[in-house]
């Protein structure tokens, strides 16, 4: 509930005046000066909207907790942007003389993936294509992280075996895979 009367508005302005500078310093130390303003303004926007829920005895702690959540969101967004930028940079640096071979490999990988069970496909797509970590996949699938790790290990093993079975004689499958991380065992971050 947003503050609507003059007394509530006055209390909100006092809260703002009392804590704006320290929240700005807090956010600046964690996300830098460029994003700190957004974090602090977001914090006070949430405070404005949820003013009735701010505990009277600990408003400062409530503001810090809210700012901390917004900082975590900012850091996750940065990490996603960095991963995307890194993938784009790698893709931009790669030069392919014959696109037909690469297209053929992509089609082969997709065909092998399509031949797997729906559960195997989902866990591979979430981790390898969507870039989710094990904890995130567990939330998406509604299971434990251990179950995700087991499913992922088994799916990768089945995928690799089927991909090798489709390999042409004399070719080296692992050196030509368009998505080598699918067959890598070490990509099960928790």
C-alpha positions as a Python dict, from the first residue, in 0.01 Angstrom:
ca = {
    (1, 'X'): (0, 0, 0),
    (2, 'X'): (146, 331, -103),
    (3, 'X'): (146, 614, 150),
    (4, 'X'): (-146, 838, 66),
    (5, 'X'): (-187, 1082, 351),
    (6, 'X'): (37, 1371, 446),
    (7, 'X'): (164, 1202, 765),
    (8, 'X'): (268, 886, 582),
    (9, 'X'): (428, 1091, 307),
    (10, 'X'): (623, 1286, 570),
    (11, 'X'): (745, 963, 733),
    (12, 'X'): (855, 834, 393),
    (13, 'X'): (1047, 1155, 322),
    (14, 'X'): (1217, 1124, 662),
    (15, 'X'): (1311, 765, 581),
    (16, 'X'): (1448, 876, 245),
    (17, 'X'): (1648, 1167, 392),
    (18, 'X'): (1787, 952, 673),
    (19, 'X'): (1905, 660, 459),
    (20, 'X'): (1956, 773, 99),
    (21, 'X'): (2326, 859, 134),
    (22, 'X'): (2423, 545, 322),
    (23, 'X'): (2229, 321, 82),
    (24, 'X'): (2402, 493, -209),
    (25, 'X'): (2742, 422, -54),
    (26, 'X'): (2637, 60, 14),
    (27, 'X'): (2524, 7, -345),
    (28, 'X'): (2826, 187, -492),
    (29, 'X'): (3065, -46, -308),
    (30, 'X'): (2887, -348, -453),
    (31, 'X'): (2784, -251, -807),
    (32, 'X'): (2979, 67, -880),
    (33, 'X'): (2857, 423, -922),
    (34, 'X'): (2685, 367, -1256),
    (35, 'X'): (2435, 113, -1124),
    (36, 'X'): (2416, 235, -763),
    (37, 'X'): (2161, 504, -844),
    (38, 'X'): (1930, 250, -1005),
    (39, 'X'): (1961, 18, -705),
    (40, 'X'): (1886, 296, -456),
    (41, 'X'): (1596, 437, -655),
    (42, 'X'): (1460, 83, -693),
    (43, 'X'): (1493, 31, -319),
    (44, 'X'): (1294, 344, -240),
    (45, 'X'): (1036, 257, -506),
    (46, 'X'): (979, -77, -333),
    (47, 'X'): (968, 106, 2),
    (48, 'X'): (708, 347, -134),
    (49, 'X'): (492, 66, -267),
    (50, 'X'): (528, -148, 44),
    (51, 'X'): (544, 134, 298),
    (52, 'X'): (293, -29, 533),
    (53, 'X'): (513, -342, 549),
    (54, 'X'): (830, -166, 661),
    (55, 'X'): (887, -256, 1026),
    (56, 'X'): (879, 61, 1237),
    (57, 'X'): (1151, -64, 1469),
    (58, 'X'): (1398, -163, 1189),
    (59, 'X'): (1335, 40, 874),
    (60, 'X'): (1706, 70, 798),
    (61, 'X'): (1755, -309, 802),
    (62, 'X'): (1452, -351, 577),
    (63, 'X'): (1596, -99, 329),
    (64, 'X'): (1933, -275, 330),
    (65, 'X'): (1770, -614, 273),
    (66, 'X'): (1571, -472, -18),
    (67, 'X'): (1880, -307, -165),
    (68, 'X'): (2070, -634, -126),
    (69, 'X'): (1808, -818, -333),
    (70, 'X'): (1825, -554, -605),
    (71, 'X'): (2206, -571, -601),
    (72, 'X'): (2189, -949, -644),
    (73, 'X'): (1956, -901, -942),
    (74, 'X'): (2199, -649, -1093),
    (75, 'X'): (2496, -882, -1048),
    (76, 'X'): (2308, -1174, -1205),
    (77, 'X'): (2211, -955, -1500),
    (78, 'X'): (2573, -848, -1544),
    (79, 'X'): (2690, -1208, -1536),
    (80, 'X'): (2436, -1301, -1803),
    (81, 'X'): (2543, -1005, -2019),
    (82, 'X'): (2910, -1099, -1975),
    (83, 'X'): (2843, -1462, -2072),
    (84, 'X'): (2647, -1348, -2376),
    (85, 'X'): (2921, -1103, -2476),
    (86, 'X'): (3185, -1375, -2439),
    (87, 'X'): (2980, -1613, -2653),
    (88, 'X'): (2930, -1344, -2914),
    (89, 'X'): (3302, -1262, -2916),
    (90, 'X'): (3396, -1627, -2960),
    (91, 'X'): (3144, -1660, -3241),
    (92, 'X'): (3274, -1345, -3409),
    (93, 'X'): (3634, -1466, -3394),
    (94, 'X'): (3561, -1806, -3545),
    (95, 'X'): (3607, -1824, -3917),
    (96, 'X'): (3457, -2103, -4118),
    (97, 'X'): (3562, -2157, -4475),
    (98, 'X'): (3300, -2419, -4556),
    (99, 'X'): (2964, -2361, -4395),
    (100, 'X'): (2826, -2687, -4532),
    (101, 'X'): (3036, -2893, -4294),
    (102, 'X'): (2928, -2684, -3997),
    (103, 'X'): (2562, -2701, -4098),
    (104, 'X'): (2594, -3078, -4136),
    (105, 'X'): (2735, -3106, -3786),
    (106, 'X'): (2456, -2893, -3642),
    (107, 'X'): (2197, -3109, -3813),
    (108, 'X'): (2367, -3424, -3684),
    (109, 'X'): (2377, -3287, -3329),
    (110, 'X'): (2011, -3183, -3346),
    (111, 'X'): (1911, -3523, -3484),
    (112, 'X'): (2094, -3703, -3204),
    (113, 'X'): (1940, -3469, -2947),
    (114, 'X'): (1593, -3529, -3092),
    (115, 'X'): (1649, -3904, -3053),
    (116, 'X'): (1696, -3872, -2677),
    (117, 'X'): (1415, -3888, -2423),
    (118, 'X'): (1227, -3570, -2338),
    (119, 'X'): (1392, -3565, -1993),
    (120, 'X'): (1743, -3591, -2144),
    (121, 'X'): (1664, -3323, -2400),
    (122, 'X'): (1529, -3084, -2139),
    (123, 'X'): (1824, -3114, -1899),
    (124, 'X'): (2075, -3075, -2186),
    (125, 'X'): (1895, -2776, -2334),
    (126, 'X'): (1862, -2600, -1999),
    (127, 'X'): (2230, -2642, -1911),
    (128, 'X'): (2401, -2620, -2248),
    (129, 'X'): (2183, -2389, -2454),
    (130, 'X'): (2017, -2177, -2186),
    (131, 'X'): (2329, -2163, -1967),
    (132, 'X'): (2148, -2241, -1640),
    (133, 'X'): (2353, -2383, -1357),
    (134, 'X'): (2254, -2696, -1165),
    (135, 'X'): (2070, -2503, -892),
    (136, 'X'): (1864, -2313, -1149),
    (137, 'X'): (1783, -2630, -1344),
    (138, 'X'): (1671, -2795, -1018),
    (139, 'X'): (1427, -2510, -959),
    (140, 'X'): (1298, -2525, -1317),
    (141, 'X'): (1250, -2902, -1308),
    (142, 'X'): (1126, -2912, -949),
    (143, 'X'): (1382, -3161, -825),
    (144, 'X'): (1698, -3166, -615),
    (145, 'X'): (2038, -3053, -740),
    (146, 'X'): (2163, -3408, -693),
    (147, 'X'): (1888, -3539, -919),
    (148, 'X'): (1981, -3278, -1181),
    (149, 'X'): (2348, -3378, -1166),
    (150, 'X'): (2258, -3744, -1212),
    (151, 'X'): (2018, -3667, -1499),
    (152, 'X'): (2274, -3441, -1664),
    (153, 'X'): (2554, -3697, -1634),
    (154, 'X'): (2338, -3971, -1783),
    (155, 'X'): (2202, -3747, -2058),
    (156, 'X'): (2551, -3638, -2159),
    (157, 'X'): (2671, -3998, -2163),
    (158, 'X'): (2378, -4110, -2380),
    (159, 'X'): (2419, -3809, -2609),
    (160, 'X'): (2793, -3871, -2655),
    (161, 'X'): (2741, -4242, -2726),
    (162, 'X'): (2473, -4173, -2987),
    (163, 'X'): (2674, -3894, -3144),
    (164, 'X'): (2978, -4120, -3176),
    (165, 'X'): (2758, -4388, -3332),
    (166, 'X'): (2660, -4145, -3609),
    (167, 'X'): (3022, -4048, -3678),
    (168, 'X'): (3152, -4121, -4024),
    (169, 'X'): (3444, -4364, -4037),
    (170, 'X'): (3779, -4186, -4012),
    (171, 'X'): (3635, -3864, -3866),
    (172, 'X'): (3708, -3735, -3517),
    (173, 'X'): (3376, -3655, -3350),
    (174, 'X'): (3504, -3464, -3051),
    (175, 'X'): (3716, -3230, -3261),
    (176, 'X'): (3424, -3128, -3483),
    (177, 'X'): (3138, -3096, -3235),
    (178, 'X'): (2961, -2761, -3263),
    (179, 'X'): (2865, -2786, -2894),
    (180, 'X'): (3152, -2967, -2717),
    (181, 'X'): (3019, -2871, -2375),
    (182, 'X'): (2734, -3120, -2410),
    (183, 'X'): (2974, -3411, -2388),
    (184, 'X'): (3198, -3251, -2127),
    (185, 'X'): (3152, -3404, -1784),
    (186, 'X'): (3283, -3108, -1583),
    (187, 'X'): (3003, -2860, -1656),
    (188, 'X'): (2786, -2941, -1352),
    (189, 'X'): (2829, -2628, -1144),
    (190, 'X'): (2614, -2617, -833),
}
